mmCIF file of C-alpha atoms in Angstrom:
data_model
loop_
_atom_site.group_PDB
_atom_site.id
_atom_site.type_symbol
_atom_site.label_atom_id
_atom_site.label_comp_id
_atom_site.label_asym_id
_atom_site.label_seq_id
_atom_site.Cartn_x
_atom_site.Cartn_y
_atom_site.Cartn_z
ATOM 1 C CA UNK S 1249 100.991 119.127 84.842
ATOM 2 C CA UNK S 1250 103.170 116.445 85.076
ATOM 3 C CA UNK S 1251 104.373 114.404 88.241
ATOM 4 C CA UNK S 1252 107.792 113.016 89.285
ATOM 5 C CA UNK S 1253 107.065 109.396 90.131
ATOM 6 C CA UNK S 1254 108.974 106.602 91.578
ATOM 7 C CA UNK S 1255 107.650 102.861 90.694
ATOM 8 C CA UNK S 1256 109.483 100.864 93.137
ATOM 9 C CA UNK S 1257 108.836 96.919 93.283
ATOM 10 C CA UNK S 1258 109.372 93.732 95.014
ATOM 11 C CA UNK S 1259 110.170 90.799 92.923
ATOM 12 C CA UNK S 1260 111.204 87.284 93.182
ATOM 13 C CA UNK S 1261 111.172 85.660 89.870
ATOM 14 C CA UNK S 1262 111.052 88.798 87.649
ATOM 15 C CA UNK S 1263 107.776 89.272 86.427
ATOM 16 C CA UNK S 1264 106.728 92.099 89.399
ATOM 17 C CA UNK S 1265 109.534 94.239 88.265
ATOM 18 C CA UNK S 1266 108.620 93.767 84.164
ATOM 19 C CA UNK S 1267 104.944 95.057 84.951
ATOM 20 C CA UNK S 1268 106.570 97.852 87.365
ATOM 21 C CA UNK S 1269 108.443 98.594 84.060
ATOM 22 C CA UNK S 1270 105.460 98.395 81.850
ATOM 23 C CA UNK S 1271 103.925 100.885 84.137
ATOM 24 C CA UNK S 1272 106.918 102.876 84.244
ATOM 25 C CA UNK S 1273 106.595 103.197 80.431
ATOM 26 C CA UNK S 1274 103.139 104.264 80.569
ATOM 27 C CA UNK S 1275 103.354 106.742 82.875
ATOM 28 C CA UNK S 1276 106.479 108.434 80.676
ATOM 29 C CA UNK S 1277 104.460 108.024 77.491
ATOM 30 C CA UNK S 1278 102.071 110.824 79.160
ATOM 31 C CA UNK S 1279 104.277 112.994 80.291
ATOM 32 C CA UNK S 1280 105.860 112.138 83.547
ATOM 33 C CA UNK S 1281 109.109 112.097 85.036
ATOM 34 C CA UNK S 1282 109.767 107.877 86.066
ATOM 35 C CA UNK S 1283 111.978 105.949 88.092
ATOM 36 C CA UNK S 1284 111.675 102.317 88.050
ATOM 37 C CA UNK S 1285 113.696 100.734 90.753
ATOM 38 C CA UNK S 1286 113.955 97.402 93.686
ATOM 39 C CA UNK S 1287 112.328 98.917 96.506
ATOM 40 C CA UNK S 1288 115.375 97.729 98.637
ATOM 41 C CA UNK S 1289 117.347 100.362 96.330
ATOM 42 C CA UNK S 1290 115.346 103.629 96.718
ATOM 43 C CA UNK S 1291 117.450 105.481 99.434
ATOM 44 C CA UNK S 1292 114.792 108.239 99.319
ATOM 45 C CA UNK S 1293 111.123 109.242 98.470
ATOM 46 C CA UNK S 1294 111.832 112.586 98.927
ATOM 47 C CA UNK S 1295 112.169 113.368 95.324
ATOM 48 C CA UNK S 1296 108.845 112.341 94.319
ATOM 49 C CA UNK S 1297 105.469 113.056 93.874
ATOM 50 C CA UNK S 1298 103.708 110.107 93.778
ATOM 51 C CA UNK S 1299 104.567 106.498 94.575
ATOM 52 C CA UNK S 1300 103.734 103.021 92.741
ATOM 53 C CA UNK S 1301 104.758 100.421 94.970
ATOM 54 C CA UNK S 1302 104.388 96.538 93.506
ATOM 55 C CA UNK S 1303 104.756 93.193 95.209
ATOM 56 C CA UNK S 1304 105.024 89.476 94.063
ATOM 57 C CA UNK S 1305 102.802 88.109 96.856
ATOM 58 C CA UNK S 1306 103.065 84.644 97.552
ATOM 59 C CA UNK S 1307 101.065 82.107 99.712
ATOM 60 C CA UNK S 1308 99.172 85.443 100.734
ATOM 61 C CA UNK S 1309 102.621 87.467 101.444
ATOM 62 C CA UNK S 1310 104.498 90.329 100.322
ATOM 63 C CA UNK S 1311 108.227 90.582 99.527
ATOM 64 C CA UNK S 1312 109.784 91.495 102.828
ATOM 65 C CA UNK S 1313 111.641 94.140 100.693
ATOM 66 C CA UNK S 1314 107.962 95.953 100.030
ATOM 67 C CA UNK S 1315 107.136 95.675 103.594
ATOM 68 C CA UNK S 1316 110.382 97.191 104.914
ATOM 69 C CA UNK S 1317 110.161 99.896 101.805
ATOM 70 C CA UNK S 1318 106.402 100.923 103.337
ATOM 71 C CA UNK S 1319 107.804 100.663 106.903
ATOM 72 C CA UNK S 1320 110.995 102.829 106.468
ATOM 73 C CA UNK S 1321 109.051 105.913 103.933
ATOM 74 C CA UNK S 1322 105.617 105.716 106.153
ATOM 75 C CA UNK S 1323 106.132 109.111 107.136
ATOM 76 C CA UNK S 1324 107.249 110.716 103.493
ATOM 77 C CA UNK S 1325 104.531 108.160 101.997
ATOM 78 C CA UNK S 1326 101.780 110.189 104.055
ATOM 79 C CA UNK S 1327 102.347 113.663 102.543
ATOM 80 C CA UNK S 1328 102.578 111.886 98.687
ATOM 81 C CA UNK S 1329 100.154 110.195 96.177
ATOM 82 C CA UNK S 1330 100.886 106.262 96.839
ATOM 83 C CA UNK S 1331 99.112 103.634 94.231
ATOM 84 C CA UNK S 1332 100.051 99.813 95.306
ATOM 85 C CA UNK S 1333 99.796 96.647 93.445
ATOM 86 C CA UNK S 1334 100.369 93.268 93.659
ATOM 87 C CA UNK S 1335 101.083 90.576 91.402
ATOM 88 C CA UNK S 1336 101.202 86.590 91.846
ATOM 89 C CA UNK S 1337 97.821 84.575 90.836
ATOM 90 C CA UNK S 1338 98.457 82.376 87.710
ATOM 91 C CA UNK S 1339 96.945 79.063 86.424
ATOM 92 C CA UNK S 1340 92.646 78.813 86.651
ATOM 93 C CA UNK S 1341 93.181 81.251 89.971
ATOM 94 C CA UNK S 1342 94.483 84.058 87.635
ATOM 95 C CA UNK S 1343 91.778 86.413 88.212
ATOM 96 C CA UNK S 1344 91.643 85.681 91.662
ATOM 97 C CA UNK S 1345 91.988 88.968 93.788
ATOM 98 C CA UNK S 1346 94.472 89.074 96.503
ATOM 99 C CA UNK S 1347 93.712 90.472 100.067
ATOM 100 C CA UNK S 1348 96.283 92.720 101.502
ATOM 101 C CA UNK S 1349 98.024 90.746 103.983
ATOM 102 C CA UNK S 1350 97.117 92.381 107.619
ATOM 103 C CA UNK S 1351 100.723 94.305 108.237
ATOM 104 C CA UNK S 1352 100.535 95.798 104.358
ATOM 105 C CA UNK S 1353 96.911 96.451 105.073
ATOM 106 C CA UNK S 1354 97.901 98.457 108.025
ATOM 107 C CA UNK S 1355 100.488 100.086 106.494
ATOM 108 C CA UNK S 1356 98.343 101.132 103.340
ATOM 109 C CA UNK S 1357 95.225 102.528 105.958
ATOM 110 C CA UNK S 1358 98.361 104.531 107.962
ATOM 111 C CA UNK S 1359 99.981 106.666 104.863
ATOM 112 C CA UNK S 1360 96.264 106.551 102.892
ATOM 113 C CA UNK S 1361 96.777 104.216 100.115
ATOM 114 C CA UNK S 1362 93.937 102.621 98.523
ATOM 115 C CA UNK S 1363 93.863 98.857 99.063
ATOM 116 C CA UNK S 1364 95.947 96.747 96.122
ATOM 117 C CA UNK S 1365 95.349 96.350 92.936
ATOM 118 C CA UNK S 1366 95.716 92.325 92.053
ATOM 119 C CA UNK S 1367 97.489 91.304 88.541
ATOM 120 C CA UNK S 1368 98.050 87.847 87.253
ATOM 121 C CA UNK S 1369 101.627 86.558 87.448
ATOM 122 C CA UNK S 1370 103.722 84.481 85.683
ATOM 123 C CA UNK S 1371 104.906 81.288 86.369
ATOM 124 C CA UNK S 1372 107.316 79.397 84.207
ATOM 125 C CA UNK S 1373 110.542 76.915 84.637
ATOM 126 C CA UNK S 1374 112.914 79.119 83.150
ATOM 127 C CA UNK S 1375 112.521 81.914 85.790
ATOM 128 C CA UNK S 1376 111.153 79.650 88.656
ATOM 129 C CA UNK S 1377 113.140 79.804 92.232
ATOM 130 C CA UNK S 1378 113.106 77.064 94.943
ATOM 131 C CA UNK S 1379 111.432 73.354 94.865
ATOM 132 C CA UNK S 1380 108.068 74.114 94.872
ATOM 133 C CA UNK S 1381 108.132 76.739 92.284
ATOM 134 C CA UNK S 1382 109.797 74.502 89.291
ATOM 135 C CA UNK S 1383 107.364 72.224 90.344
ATOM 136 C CA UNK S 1384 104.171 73.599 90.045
ATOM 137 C CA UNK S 1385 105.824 75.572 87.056
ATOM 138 C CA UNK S 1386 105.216 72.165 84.948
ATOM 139 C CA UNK S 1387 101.339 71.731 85.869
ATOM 140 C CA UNK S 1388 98.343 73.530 85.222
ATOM 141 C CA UNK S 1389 99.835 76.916 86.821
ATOM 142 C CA UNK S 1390 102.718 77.215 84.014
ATOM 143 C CA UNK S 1391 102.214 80.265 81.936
ATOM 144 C CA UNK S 1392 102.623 83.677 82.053
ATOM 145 C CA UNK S 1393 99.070 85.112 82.800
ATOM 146 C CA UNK S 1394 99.847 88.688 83.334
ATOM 147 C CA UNK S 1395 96.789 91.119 81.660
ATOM 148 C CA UNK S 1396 99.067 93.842 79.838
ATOM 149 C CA UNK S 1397 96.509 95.788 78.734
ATOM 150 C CA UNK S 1398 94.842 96.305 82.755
ATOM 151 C CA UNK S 1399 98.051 96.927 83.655
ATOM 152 C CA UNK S 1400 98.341 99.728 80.986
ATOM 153 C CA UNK S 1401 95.299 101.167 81.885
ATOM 154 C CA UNK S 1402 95.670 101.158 85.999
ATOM 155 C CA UNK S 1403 98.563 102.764 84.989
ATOM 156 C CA UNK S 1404 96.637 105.479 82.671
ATOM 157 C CA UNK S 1405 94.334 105.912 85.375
ATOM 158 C CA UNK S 1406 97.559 106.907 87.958
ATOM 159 C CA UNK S 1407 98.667 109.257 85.414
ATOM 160 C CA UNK S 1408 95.008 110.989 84.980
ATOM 161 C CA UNK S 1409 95.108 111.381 89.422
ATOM 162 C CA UNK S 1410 98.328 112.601 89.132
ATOM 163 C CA UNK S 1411 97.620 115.381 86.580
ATOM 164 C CA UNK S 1412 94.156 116.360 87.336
ATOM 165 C CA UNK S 1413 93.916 118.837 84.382
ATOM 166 C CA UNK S 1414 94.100 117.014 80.801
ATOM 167 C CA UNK S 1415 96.339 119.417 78.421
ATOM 168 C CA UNK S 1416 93.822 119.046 75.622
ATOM 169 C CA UNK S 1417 93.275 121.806 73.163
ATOM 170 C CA UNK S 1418 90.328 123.398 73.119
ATOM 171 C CA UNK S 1419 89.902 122.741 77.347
ATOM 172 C CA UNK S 1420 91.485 126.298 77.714
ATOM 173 C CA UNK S 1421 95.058 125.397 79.054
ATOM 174 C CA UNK S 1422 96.716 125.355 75.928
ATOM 175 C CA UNK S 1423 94.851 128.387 74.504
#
């Protein structure tokens, strides 16, 4: 069995919507139907199956685009499979995970999504918005940090809840 899946995401500076992409590719390399899009572009959730919503958070905040996309679907959300990440830590905090901020949290608890999953960010000049940004992007905090391989494998794990049967031979599906 194979799901129709929507990975929507939230990103400022580009590297939220490249591991919404990776995760978009993983989930199509086992056999599921993927759109990747900016959550402030999905008209609809009506079409899927399961959701994968990500968010740069920042200073302990989500893109208000995430927010608003969990706001406006809370009611199609409910009746769906919804996995949510976040992505933002870099520098020696990389590994650090990231509460839910209280509205997401709420949000998450009302349409029964587990809490977050935290992933490393990236941080470099090239791609860095506003003051602050370029200018921690020359310190300690430069780099692109992001774990490819967890994100692979959170996103194996989605496809396994999403098709609860394995088509292996031998298991008696395929027989």
């Amino acid at each position: 069995m194979s799901g129709n899946v929507l990975v929507a995401y939230a990103s400022k500076m580009g590297a939220t919507q490249e591991i919404a992409e990776a995760i978009g590719t993983e989930l199509r390399a086992r056999g599921h139907t993927v759109d990747v899009d900016a959550a402030d572009q999905v008209r609809s959730v009506e079409p899927y199956d399961a959701v994968v919503l990500g968010s740069a958070i920042y200073m302990r905040r989500w893109r208000p685009e995430a927010v608003h996309f969990l706001r406006r679907n809370a009611d199609q959300l409910r009746s769906r499979q919804v996995w949510l990440f976040h992505s933002g830590p870099v520098g020696p905090d990389k590994d650090e995970v990231q509460d839910m901020p209280a509205a997401v949290q709420r949000l998450a608890d009302d349409i029964g999504a587990a809490p977050a999953v935290t992933f490393a960010g990236r941080l470099e000049p090239e791609t860095a918005k506003g003051f602050l940004a370029r200018h921690l992007a020359t310190g300690n905090l430069a780099g692109d940090f992001r774990d490819w391989d967890q994100i692979r494998s959170w996103a194996a794990e989605i496809s396994a809840a999403i098709s609860p049967t394995p088509d292996v031979p031998g298991d008696g599906y395929l027989d």
